[in-house]
mmCIF file of C-alpha atoms in Angstrom:
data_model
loop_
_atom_site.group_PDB
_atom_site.id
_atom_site.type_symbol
_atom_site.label_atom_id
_atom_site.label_comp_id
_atom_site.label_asym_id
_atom_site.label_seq_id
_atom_site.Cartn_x
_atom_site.Cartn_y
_atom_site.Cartn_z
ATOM 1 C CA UNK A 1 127.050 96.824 117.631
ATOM 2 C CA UNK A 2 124.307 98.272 115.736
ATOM 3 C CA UNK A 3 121.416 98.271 118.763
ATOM 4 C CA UNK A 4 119.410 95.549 116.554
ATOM 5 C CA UNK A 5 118.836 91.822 117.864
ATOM 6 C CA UNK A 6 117.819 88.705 117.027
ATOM 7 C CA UNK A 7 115.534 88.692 113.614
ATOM 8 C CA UNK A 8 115.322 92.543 114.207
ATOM 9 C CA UNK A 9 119.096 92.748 113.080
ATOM 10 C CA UNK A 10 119.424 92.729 109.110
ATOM 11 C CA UNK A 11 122.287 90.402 109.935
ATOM 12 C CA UNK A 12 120.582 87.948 111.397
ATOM 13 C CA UNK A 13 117.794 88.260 109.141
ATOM 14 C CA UNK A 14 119.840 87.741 106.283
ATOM 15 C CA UNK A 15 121.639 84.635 107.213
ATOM 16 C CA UNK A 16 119.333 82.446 109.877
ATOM 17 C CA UNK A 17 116.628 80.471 108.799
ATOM 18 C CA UNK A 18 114.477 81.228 112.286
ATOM 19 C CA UNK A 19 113.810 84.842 110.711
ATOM 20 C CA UNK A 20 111.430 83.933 107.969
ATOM 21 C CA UNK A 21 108.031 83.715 108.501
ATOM 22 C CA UNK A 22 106.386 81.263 106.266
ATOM 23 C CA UNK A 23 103.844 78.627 105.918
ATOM 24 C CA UNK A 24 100.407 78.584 106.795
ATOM 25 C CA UNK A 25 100.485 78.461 110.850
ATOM 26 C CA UNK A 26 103.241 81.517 110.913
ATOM 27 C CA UNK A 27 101.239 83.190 107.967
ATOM 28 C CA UNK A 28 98.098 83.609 109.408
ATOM 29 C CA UNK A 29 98.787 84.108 113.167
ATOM 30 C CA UNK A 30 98.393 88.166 113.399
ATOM 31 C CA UNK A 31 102.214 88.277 114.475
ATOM 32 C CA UNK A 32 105.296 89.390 113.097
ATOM 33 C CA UNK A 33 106.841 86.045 113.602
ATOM 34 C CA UNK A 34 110.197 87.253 111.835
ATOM 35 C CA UNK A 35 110.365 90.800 113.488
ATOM 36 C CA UNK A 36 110.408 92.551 110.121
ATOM 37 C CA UNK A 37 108.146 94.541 110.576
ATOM 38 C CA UNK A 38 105.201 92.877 108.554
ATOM 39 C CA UNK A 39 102.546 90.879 109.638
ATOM 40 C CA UNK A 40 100.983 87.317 107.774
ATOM 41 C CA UNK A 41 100.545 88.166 104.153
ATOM 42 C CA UNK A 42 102.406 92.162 104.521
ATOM 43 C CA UNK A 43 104.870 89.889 104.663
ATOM 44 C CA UNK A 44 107.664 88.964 101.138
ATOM 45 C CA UNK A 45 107.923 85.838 102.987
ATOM 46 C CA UNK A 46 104.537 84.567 103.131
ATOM 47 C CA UNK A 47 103.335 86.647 99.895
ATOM 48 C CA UNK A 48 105.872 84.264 97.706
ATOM 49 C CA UNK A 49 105.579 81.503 99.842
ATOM 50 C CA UNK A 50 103.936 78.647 97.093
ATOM 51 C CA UNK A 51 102.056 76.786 100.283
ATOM 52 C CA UNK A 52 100.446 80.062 101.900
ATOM 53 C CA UNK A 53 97.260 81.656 99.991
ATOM 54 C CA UNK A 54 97.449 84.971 100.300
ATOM 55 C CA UNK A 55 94.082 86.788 98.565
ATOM 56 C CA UNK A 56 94.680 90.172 96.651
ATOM 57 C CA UNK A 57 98.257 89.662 96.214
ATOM 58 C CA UNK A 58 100.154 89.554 93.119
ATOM 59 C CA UNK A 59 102.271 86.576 93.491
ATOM 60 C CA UNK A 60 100.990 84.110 90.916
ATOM 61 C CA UNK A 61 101.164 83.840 87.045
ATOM 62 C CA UNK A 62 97.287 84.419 87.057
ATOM 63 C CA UNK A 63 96.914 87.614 89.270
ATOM 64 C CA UNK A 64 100.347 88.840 87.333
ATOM 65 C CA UNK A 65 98.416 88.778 83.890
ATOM 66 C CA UNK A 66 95.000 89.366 84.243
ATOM 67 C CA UNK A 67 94.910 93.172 83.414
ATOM 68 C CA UNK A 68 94.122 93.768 87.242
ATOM 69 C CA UNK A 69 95.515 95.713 90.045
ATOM 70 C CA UNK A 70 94.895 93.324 92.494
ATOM 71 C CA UNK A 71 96.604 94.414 95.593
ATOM 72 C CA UNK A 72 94.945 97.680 94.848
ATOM 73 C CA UNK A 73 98.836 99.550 94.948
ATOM 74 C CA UNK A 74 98.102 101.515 91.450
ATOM 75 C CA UNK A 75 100.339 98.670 89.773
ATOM 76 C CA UNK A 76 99.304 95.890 87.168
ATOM 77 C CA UNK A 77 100.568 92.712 86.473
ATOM 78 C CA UNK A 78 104.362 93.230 85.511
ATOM 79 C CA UNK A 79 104.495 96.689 87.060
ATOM 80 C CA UNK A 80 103.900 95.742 89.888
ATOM 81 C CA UNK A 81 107.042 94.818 92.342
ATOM 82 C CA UNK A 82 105.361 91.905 93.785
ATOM 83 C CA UNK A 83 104.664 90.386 90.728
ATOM 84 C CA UNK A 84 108.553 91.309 89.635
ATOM 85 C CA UNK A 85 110.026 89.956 92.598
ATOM 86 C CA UNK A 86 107.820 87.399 93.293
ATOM 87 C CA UNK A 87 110.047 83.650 92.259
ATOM 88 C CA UNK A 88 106.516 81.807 91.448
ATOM 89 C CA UNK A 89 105.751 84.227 88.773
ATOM 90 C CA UNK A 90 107.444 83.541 85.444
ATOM 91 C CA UNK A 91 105.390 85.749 83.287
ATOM 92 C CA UNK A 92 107.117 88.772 84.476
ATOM 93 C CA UNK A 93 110.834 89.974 84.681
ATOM 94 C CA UNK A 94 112.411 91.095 88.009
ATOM 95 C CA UNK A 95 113.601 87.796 89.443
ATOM 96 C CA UNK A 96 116.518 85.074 89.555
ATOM 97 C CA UNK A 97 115.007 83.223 87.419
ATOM 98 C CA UNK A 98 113.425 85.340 84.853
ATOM 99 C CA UNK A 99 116.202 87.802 84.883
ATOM 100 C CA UNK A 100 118.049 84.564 83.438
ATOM 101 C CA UNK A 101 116.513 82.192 81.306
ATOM 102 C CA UNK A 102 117.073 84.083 78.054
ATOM 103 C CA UNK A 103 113.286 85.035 77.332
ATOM 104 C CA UNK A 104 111.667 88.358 77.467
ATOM 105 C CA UNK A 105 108.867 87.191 79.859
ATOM 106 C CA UNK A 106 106.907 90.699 79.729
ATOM 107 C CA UNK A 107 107.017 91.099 76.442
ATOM 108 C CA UNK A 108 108.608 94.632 76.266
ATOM 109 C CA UNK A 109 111.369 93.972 73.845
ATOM 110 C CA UNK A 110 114.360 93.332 75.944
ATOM 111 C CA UNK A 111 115.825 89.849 77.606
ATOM 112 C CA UNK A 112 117.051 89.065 81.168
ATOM 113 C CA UNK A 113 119.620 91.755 82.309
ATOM 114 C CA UNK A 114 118.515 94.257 79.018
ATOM 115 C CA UNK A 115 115.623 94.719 80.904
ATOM 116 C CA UNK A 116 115.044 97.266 83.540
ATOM 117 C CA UNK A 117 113.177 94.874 85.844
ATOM 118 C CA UNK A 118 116.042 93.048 85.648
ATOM 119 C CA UNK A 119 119.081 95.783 85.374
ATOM 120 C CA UNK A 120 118.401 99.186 86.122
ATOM 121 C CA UNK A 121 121.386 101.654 86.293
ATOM 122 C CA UNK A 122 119.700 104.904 85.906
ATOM 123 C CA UNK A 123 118.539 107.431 88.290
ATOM 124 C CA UNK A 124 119.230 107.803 92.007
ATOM 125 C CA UNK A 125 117.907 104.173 93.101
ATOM 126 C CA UNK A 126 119.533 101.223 91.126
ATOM 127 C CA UNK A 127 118.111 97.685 91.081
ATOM 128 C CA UNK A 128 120.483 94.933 89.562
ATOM 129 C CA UNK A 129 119.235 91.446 90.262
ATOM 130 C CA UNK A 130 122.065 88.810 91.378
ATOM 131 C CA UNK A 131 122.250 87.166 88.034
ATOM 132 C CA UNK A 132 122.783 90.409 86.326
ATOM 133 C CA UNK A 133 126.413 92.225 85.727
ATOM 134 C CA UNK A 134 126.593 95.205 88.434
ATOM 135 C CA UNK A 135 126.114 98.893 87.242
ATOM 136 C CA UNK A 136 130.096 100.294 86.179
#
């Protein structure tokens, strides 16, 4: 018993489809229809959601290459985690499916799990992506 319920519990969040807020009623309704915390477009769920607009986001292949910070968070285009994380953006590493398809999608130099977007062991905060090999 951790003292969290319903789409408040990671658990539950994790594993039940009634904890993610998306589309365009639940994305634009000034509630935190998931209970994570964030409300309408705060919210990973609508941001990468392909059917919600969401303005001065990063979650697209456009506002991910334009030379813009557009969500106005000091990041551009593939340095910025939304644009990383986002799965509708495939100009970028940081995803499933650009941490996978054998093609350096930023341009830096390195492919899929070679790049730290995709595999990053270093430092006090790891990221590995699920398609990547886990840090030793």
């Amino acid at each position: 018993n951790d003292s969290y319920t319903d789409c408040a519990d990671l658990s539950c969040r994790l594993t039940a489809d009634i904890c993610v807020e998306t589309g365009a009623a639940e994305c634009s309704d000034n509630a935190d229809n998931d209970g994570d915390g964030h409300i309408d477009c705060e919210d990973f769920d609508c941001q990468y959601d392909p059917n919600v607009s969401c303005p001065n986001h990063e979650t697209s292949d456009a506002t991910c290459s334009d030379n813009e910070d557009n969500d106005n968070n000091s990041y551009t285009d593939c340095e910025d985690f939304s644009c990383q994380q986002s799965p509708q953006v495939t100009v970028c590493e940081g995803n499933e499916i650009t941490c996978a398809d054998g093609l350096d999608n930023d341009g830096n130099g390195y492919l899929d799990c070679d790049d730290n977007a995709c595999r990053y062991c270093g430092g006090s905060n790891p990221h590995v992506v699920d398609t990547c090999p886990p840090c030793d």
